[in-house]
Short mmCIF file of C-alpha atoms and ligand atoms in Angstrom, two decimals:
data_model
loop_
_atom_site.label_atom_id
_atom_site.label_comp_id
_atom_site.label_asym_id
_atom_site.label_seq_id
_atom_site.Cartn_x
_atom_site.Cartn_y
_atom_site.Cartn_z
CA MET A 51 0.01 -0.01 -0.05
CA SER A 52 1.19 3.51 -0.74
CA LEU A 53 2.07 5.66 2.16
CA LEU A 54 0.45 8.87 0.83
CA GLN A 55 -2.58 8.76 -1.37
CA VAL A 56 -3.70 12.11 -2.98
CA ARG A 57 -7.08 11.58 -4.62
CA ASP A 58 -9.00 14.16 -6.91
CA VAL A 59 -7.60 17.29 -4.86
CA THR A 60 -9.02 20.49 -6.14
CA ARG A 61 -8.15 23.92 -4.64
CA ARG A 62 -9.82 27.15 -6.11
CA PHE A 63 -8.91 30.72 -5.33
CA GLY A 64 -11.89 32.56 -6.66
CA GLY A 65 -12.19 31.78 -10.40
CA LEU A 66 -8.59 30.31 -10.55
CA VAL A 67 -8.31 26.49 -10.19
CA ALA A 68 -4.87 26.32 -8.56
CA VAL A 69 -5.08 22.50 -8.31
CA ASP A 70 -7.37 20.75 -10.65
CA ASP A 71 -8.59 17.25 -9.66
CA VAL A 72 -5.04 15.86 -9.07
CA SER A 73 -4.43 12.30 -7.89
CA PHE A 74 -1.09 10.49 -7.11
CA ASP A 75 0.44 7.94 -4.72
CA VAL A 76 3.84 8.11 -2.81
CA HIS A 77 5.21 4.68 -1.76
CA GLU A 78 7.27 4.28 1.33
CA GLY A 79 10.99 4.80 0.87
CA GLN A 80 10.55 6.63 -2.36
CA ILE A 81 11.86 10.00 -3.45
CA LYS A 82 9.11 11.55 -5.39
CA ALA A 83 9.30 15.00 -7.16
CA ILE A 84 6.52 17.34 -8.13
CA ILE A 85 7.57 19.72 -10.93
CA GLY A 86 5.91 22.21 -13.17
CA PRO A 87 6.13 25.86 -14.35
CA ASN A 88 5.71 28.76 -12.12
CA GLY A 89 2.12 28.92 -10.75
CA ALA A 90 1.40 25.34 -11.77
CA GLY A 91 0.05 24.79 -8.30
CA LYS A 92 3.00 22.81 -6.64
CA THR A 93 3.05 24.83 -3.32
CA THR A 94 -0.80 24.93 -3.12
CA LEU A 95 -0.83 21.07 -3.42
CA PHE A 96 1.90 20.97 -0.46
CA ASN A 97 -0.13 23.20 1.53
CA VAL A 98 -3.10 20.95 1.11
CA VAL A 99 -1.03 17.70 1.90
CA THR A 100 0.30 19.37 5.16
CA ALA A 101 -2.95 20.87 6.12
CA PHE A 102 -1.82 24.42 5.87
CA ASP A 103 -4.80 24.81 3.51
CA ARG A 104 -8.09 22.96 2.86
CA PRO A 105 -9.03 21.55 -0.61
CA ASP A 106 -12.38 22.26 -2.13
CA GLY A 107 -12.60 18.65 -3.12
CA GLY A 108 -10.61 15.28 -2.74
CA THR A 109 -9.01 13.48 -0.10
CA VAL A 110 -5.34 13.05 1.45
CA THR A 111 -4.74 9.71 2.94
CA PHE A 112 -1.54 9.09 4.97
CA ASP A 113 -0.71 5.52 6.10
CA GLY A 114 -4.46 4.47 5.68
CA VAL A 115 -5.67 7.48 7.69
CA ASP A 116 -7.79 10.30 6.07
CA LEU A 117 -6.02 13.52 7.06
CA THR A 118 -8.06 15.89 4.84
CA GLY A 119 -8.91 19.04 6.67
CA SER A 120 -6.79 17.93 9.84
CA ARG A 121 -4.82 20.76 11.76
CA PRO A 122 -1.09 21.05 11.02
CA HIS A 123 -0.15 19.80 14.51
CA ARG A 124 -2.00 16.70 13.83
CA ILE A 125 -0.17 16.27 10.58
CA VAL A 126 3.20 16.57 12.37
CA SER A 127 2.19 13.98 14.91
CA SER A 128 1.07 11.70 12.11
CA GLY A 129 4.70 11.66 10.85
CA ILE A 130 4.64 14.29 8.06
CA ALA A 131 7.20 17.30 8.16
CA ARG A 132 7.85 20.13 5.66
CA THR A 133 9.92 23.03 4.73
CA PHE A 134 8.76 26.12 2.92
CA GLN A 135 9.68 27.80 -0.21
CA ASN A 136 11.12 30.76 1.85
CA THR A 137 13.67 29.95 4.78
CA GLN A 138 11.98 30.12 8.21
CA LEU A 139 14.86 29.83 10.67
CA PHE A 140 15.33 31.44 14.21
CA ASP A 141 18.06 33.82 12.98
CA GLU A 142 19.55 34.40 16.46
CA MET A 143 19.70 30.80 17.31
CA THR A 144 22.61 28.48 16.53
CA ALA A 145 22.25 25.68 13.88
CA ARG A 146 21.83 23.16 16.69
CA GLU A 147 19.22 25.28 18.69
CA ASN A 148 17.28 25.60 15.57
CA VAL A 149 17.12 21.77 15.22
CA MET A 150 16.29 21.25 18.77
CA ALA A 151 13.41 23.81 18.39
CA GLY A 152 12.13 21.49 15.79
CA ALA A 153 12.30 18.54 18.14
CA HIS A 154 10.27 20.39 20.85
CA ALA A 155 7.23 20.14 18.59
CA VAL A 156 7.21 16.49 19.55
CA THR A 157 9.07 15.95 22.72
CA LYS A 158 7.24 15.46 25.97
CA ALA A 159 8.56 18.68 27.52
CA GLY A 160 7.72 21.18 24.74
CA PHE A 161 9.27 24.52 24.42
CA LEU A 162 7.88 26.13 27.67
CA ALA A 163 8.81 23.44 30.15
CA THR A 164 12.28 23.22 28.60
CA ALA A 165 12.75 27.07 28.94
CA LEU A 166 11.73 26.78 32.63
CA ARG A 167 14.30 24.01 33.04
CA LEU A 168 11.97 21.75 35.01
CA PRO A 169 14.25 18.82 36.44
CA TRP A 170 12.59 16.16 34.50
CA THR A 171 13.25 18.01 31.15
CA VAL A 172 17.08 18.14 31.66
CA ARG A 173 17.68 14.46 30.64
CA GLU A 174 15.37 14.86 27.67
CA GLU A 175 17.04 18.03 26.72
CA ARG A 176 20.34 16.25 26.63
CA GLU A 177 19.01 13.61 24.25
CA VAL A 178 17.37 16.23 22.03
CA ALA A 179 20.73 18.08 21.70
CA LYS A 180 22.55 14.77 20.85
CA GLU A 181 19.86 13.96 18.22
CA ALA A 182 20.09 17.58 16.76
CA GLY A 183 23.90 17.19 16.35
CA ARG A 184 23.37 13.83 14.51
CA LEU A 185 20.91 15.52 12.23
CA ILE A 186 23.15 18.42 11.45
CA ARG A 187 25.93 15.86 10.39
CA LEU A 188 23.21 13.89 8.34
CA VAL A 189 22.74 17.04 6.17
CA GLY A 190 26.39 17.78 6.04
CA LEU A 191 26.59 20.82 8.23
CA ASP A 192 29.18 19.44 10.77
CA GLU A 193 31.21 22.80 10.91
CA TRP A 194 28.21 24.93 11.56
CA GLU A 195 26.63 23.36 14.72
CA ASP A 196 27.41 26.34 16.94
CA VAL A 197 26.97 29.13 14.39
CA PRO A 198 24.12 31.43 14.70
CA ALA A 199 21.63 30.70 11.61
CA ALA A 200 21.99 34.43 10.61
CA ASP A 201 25.68 33.99 9.89
CA MET A 202 25.28 30.88 7.71
CA PRO A 203 25.29 31.24 3.89
CA HIS A 204 21.77 30.88 2.20
CA GLY A 205 22.42 27.42 0.78
CA LEU A 206 23.44 26.02 4.15
CA ARG A 207 20.26 27.63 5.78
CA ARG A 208 18.23 25.44 3.38
CA LEU A 209 20.06 22.38 4.62
CA LEU A 210 19.56 23.51 8.17
CA GLU A 211 15.88 23.78 7.52
CA ILE A 212 15.89 20.11 6.47
CA ALA A 213 17.61 19.08 9.54
CA ARG A 214 15.14 20.97 11.62
CA ALA A 215 12.21 19.24 9.90
CA LEU A 216 13.71 15.82 10.57
CA ALA A 217 13.73 16.59 14.15
CA SER A 218 10.17 15.74 14.41
CA ARG A 219 11.12 12.16 13.31
CA PRO A 220 8.88 12.29 10.22
CA ARG A 221 8.16 9.31 8.12
CA MET A 222 7.46 11.64 5.13
CA LEU A 223 9.42 14.84 4.46
CA LEU A 224 8.02 17.40 2.04
CA LEU A 225 10.60 20.01 0.68
CA ASP A 226 9.47 23.06 -1.25
CA GLU A 227 12.24 24.16 -3.62
CA PRO A 228 15.15 23.11 -1.39
CA ALA A 229 17.78 24.00 -4.14
CA ALA A 230 16.56 27.44 -4.70
CA GLY A 231 19.57 29.78 -4.62
CA LEU A 232 22.07 27.07 -3.95
CA ASN A 233 25.23 26.94 -5.94
CA THR A 234 26.47 23.73 -7.52
CA ALA A 235 28.42 22.44 -4.58
CA GLU A 236 25.56 23.01 -2.32
CA THR A 237 23.16 21.47 -4.67
CA THR A 238 25.45 18.32 -4.89
CA ALA A 239 25.55 18.28 -0.98
CA LEU A 240 21.71 18.57 -0.93
CA GLY A 241 21.14 15.56 -3.32
CA GLU A 242 23.66 13.43 -1.04
CA ALA A 243 21.73 14.47 2.13
CA LEU A 244 18.46 13.49 0.42
CA TYR A 245 19.89 9.88 -0.20
CA ARG A 246 21.06 9.70 3.47
CA ILE A 247 17.74 10.82 4.65
CA ARG A 248 16.02 8.25 2.37
CA ASP A 249 18.42 5.58 3.45
CA GLU A 250 17.41 6.12 7.12
CA GLY A 251 13.89 5.10 6.06
CA ALA A 252 12.17 8.49 5.29
CA THR A 253 9.95 9.06 2.25
CA ILE A 254 10.68 12.28 0.48
CA VAL A 255 8.43 14.53 -1.74
CA ILE A 256 10.24 17.33 -3.26
CA VAL A 257 9.05 20.36 -5.26
CA GLU A 258 11.96 21.52 -7.32
CA HIS A 259 12.89 23.64 -10.22
CA ASP A 260 16.45 22.32 -10.47
CA MET A 261 15.98 19.63 -13.25
CA GLY A 262 19.47 18.22 -12.79
CA LEU A 263 18.72 17.42 -9.21
CA VAL A 264 15.14 16.19 -9.85
CA MET A 265 16.36 13.89 -12.47
CA GLU A 266 19.18 12.60 -10.43
CA VAL A 267 17.50 11.78 -7.14
CA SER A 268 13.72 11.08 -8.05
CA ASP A 269 12.42 7.57 -8.42
CA GLU A 270 9.18 9.13 -9.84
CA ILE A 271 8.07 12.49 -10.92
CA VAL A 272 4.61 14.26 -11.04
CA VAL A 273 4.27 17.01 -13.57
CA LEU A 274 1.64 19.79 -12.98
CA ASP A 275 0.68 22.50 -15.40
CA GLN A 276 -1.95 25.00 -14.71
CA GLY A 277 -3.12 22.80 -11.80
CA ARG A 278 -3.46 19.79 -13.63
CA LYS A 279 -1.36 16.58 -13.53
CA ILE A 280 -0.14 16.18 -17.08
CA ALA A 281 2.33 13.33 -16.60
CA GLU A 282 3.67 10.81 -13.88
CA GLY A 283 6.64 8.47 -14.16
CA PRO A 284 10.32 7.75 -13.90
CA PRO A 285 12.71 10.52 -14.98
CA ARG A 286 13.77 8.90 -18.13
CA LEU A 287 10.01 8.95 -19.43
CA ILE A 288 9.16 12.30 -18.25
CA GLN A 289 12.20 13.82 -19.96
CA LYS A 290 10.99 12.60 -23.24
CA ASP A 291 7.18 13.33 -22.65
CA PRO A 292 6.01 15.56 -25.30
CA SER A 293 3.22 17.06 -23.04
CA VAL A 294 5.90 18.01 -20.50
CA ILE A 295 8.25 19.59 -22.90
CA ALA A 296 5.35 21.57 -24.39
CA ALA A 297 4.48 22.77 -20.81
CA TYR A 298 8.01 23.94 -20.22
CA LEU A 299 8.32 25.84 -23.67
CA GLY A 300 8.89 29.46 -22.93
CA GLU A 301 10.44 28.62 -19.56
CA GLU A 302 14.06 29.31 -19.23
CA ASP A 303 15.02 25.95 -17.96
CA VAL A 304 13.53 24.07 -20.93
CA ASP A 305 17.16 23.43 -22.01
CA GLU A 306 17.90 21.48 -18.85
CA LEU A 307 14.89 19.31 -19.12
N1 ATP B 649 -3.61 32.39 -1.41
C1 ATP B 649 -3.84 32.42 -2.59
N2 ATP B 649 -4.72 33.23 -3.19
C2 ATP B 649 -5.00 33.40 -4.48
N3 ATP B 649 -4.26 32.73 -5.41
C3 ATP B 649 -3.38 31.91 -5.06
C4 ATP B 649 -3.05 31.72 -3.60
N4 ATP B 649 -2.04 30.82 -3.55
C5 ATP B 649 -1.62 30.46 -4.69
N5 ATP B 649 -2.49 31.18 -5.61
C6 ATP B 649 -2.36 31.02 -7.17
O1 ATP B 649 -2.56 29.77 -7.38
C7 ATP B 649 -1.56 29.41 -8.52
C8 ATP B 649 -0.70 28.31 -8.01
O2 ATP B 649 0.34 28.89 -7.18
P1 ATP B 649 1.35 27.95 -6.44
O3 ATP B 649 2.06 28.91 -5.47
O4 ATP B 649 0.80 26.74 -6.01
O5 ATP B 649 2.37 27.59 -7.72
P2 ATP B 649 3.75 26.87 -7.64
O6 ATP B 649 3.62 25.76 -8.74
O7 ATP B 649 4.13 26.61 -6.38
O8 ATP B 649 4.60 28.14 -8.42
P3 ATP B 649 6.14 28.45 -8.15
O9 ATP B 649 7.04 27.55 -9.04
O10 ATP B 649 6.34 29.88 -8.66
O11 ATP B 649 6.45 28.30 -6.73
C9 ATP B 649 -1.02 30.65 -8.94
O12 ATP B 649 -1.70 31.19 -9.94
C10 ATP B 649 -1.06 31.45 -7.82
O13 ATP B 649 -1.08 32.92 -8.02
MG1 MG B 650 5.83 27.23 -5.25
#
């Protein structure tokens, strides 16, 4: 059975159909990419899957449970984590503290009890710090653990966001344009981090414009255009699909596809 089932999802904004009757599955352990031109509906679809937005129709089922219209915290406790198209870190906190803040969404103590340093939280806190260090190394940020997020280059901040999302121990991780603004070396590091995360057992759904990265890491690709799913399949078939090529005509990155 697939881990995530998206069925007939539609989201309208006034007269605009941002996501139009989209269905697809994500299997456990897969890296699945969602691609499409600007405005195709990728982020809107992410928002519906992670309950930041409600669909006008259709269902989202995760591990056999209908999560349509759940609240975001319920999504996190079900084992889904995400990053955003725009970086959302605590600038004044170090890399490790940012990841620890991500863990507090799911630890027993929570943020307030930890801040008050209640005795029973101290041991848990030590565990959280240790796990945060491990996740920072998993995404390749070994050198940056004690550096404030504000002092990190943009590309490394994106990797840090992924480590923070992993702190909630998700079974499925959704990444919205993680390679945006990354240089070649950082994009390579990102690809390697995605493999390591997948090898630890997480399922990954990635929205991405960097076609080199998408073609390299994805097991399967869903292509959206003007809200509709126009293709789905492995990279080698998507690259040759005439409807996909047509959708990207006029887009700058058509050469890369
Ligand atoms: N809250 C909103 N209110 C009105 N229209 C919206 C809203 N959110 C998105 N849209 C519109 O829905 C369409 C899909 O937007 P969406 O952000 O999902 O696209 P996208 O595929 O993520 O694009 P990009 O690649 O530029 O990030 C666009 O036409 C956008 O303007
Ligand atoms: Mg988007």
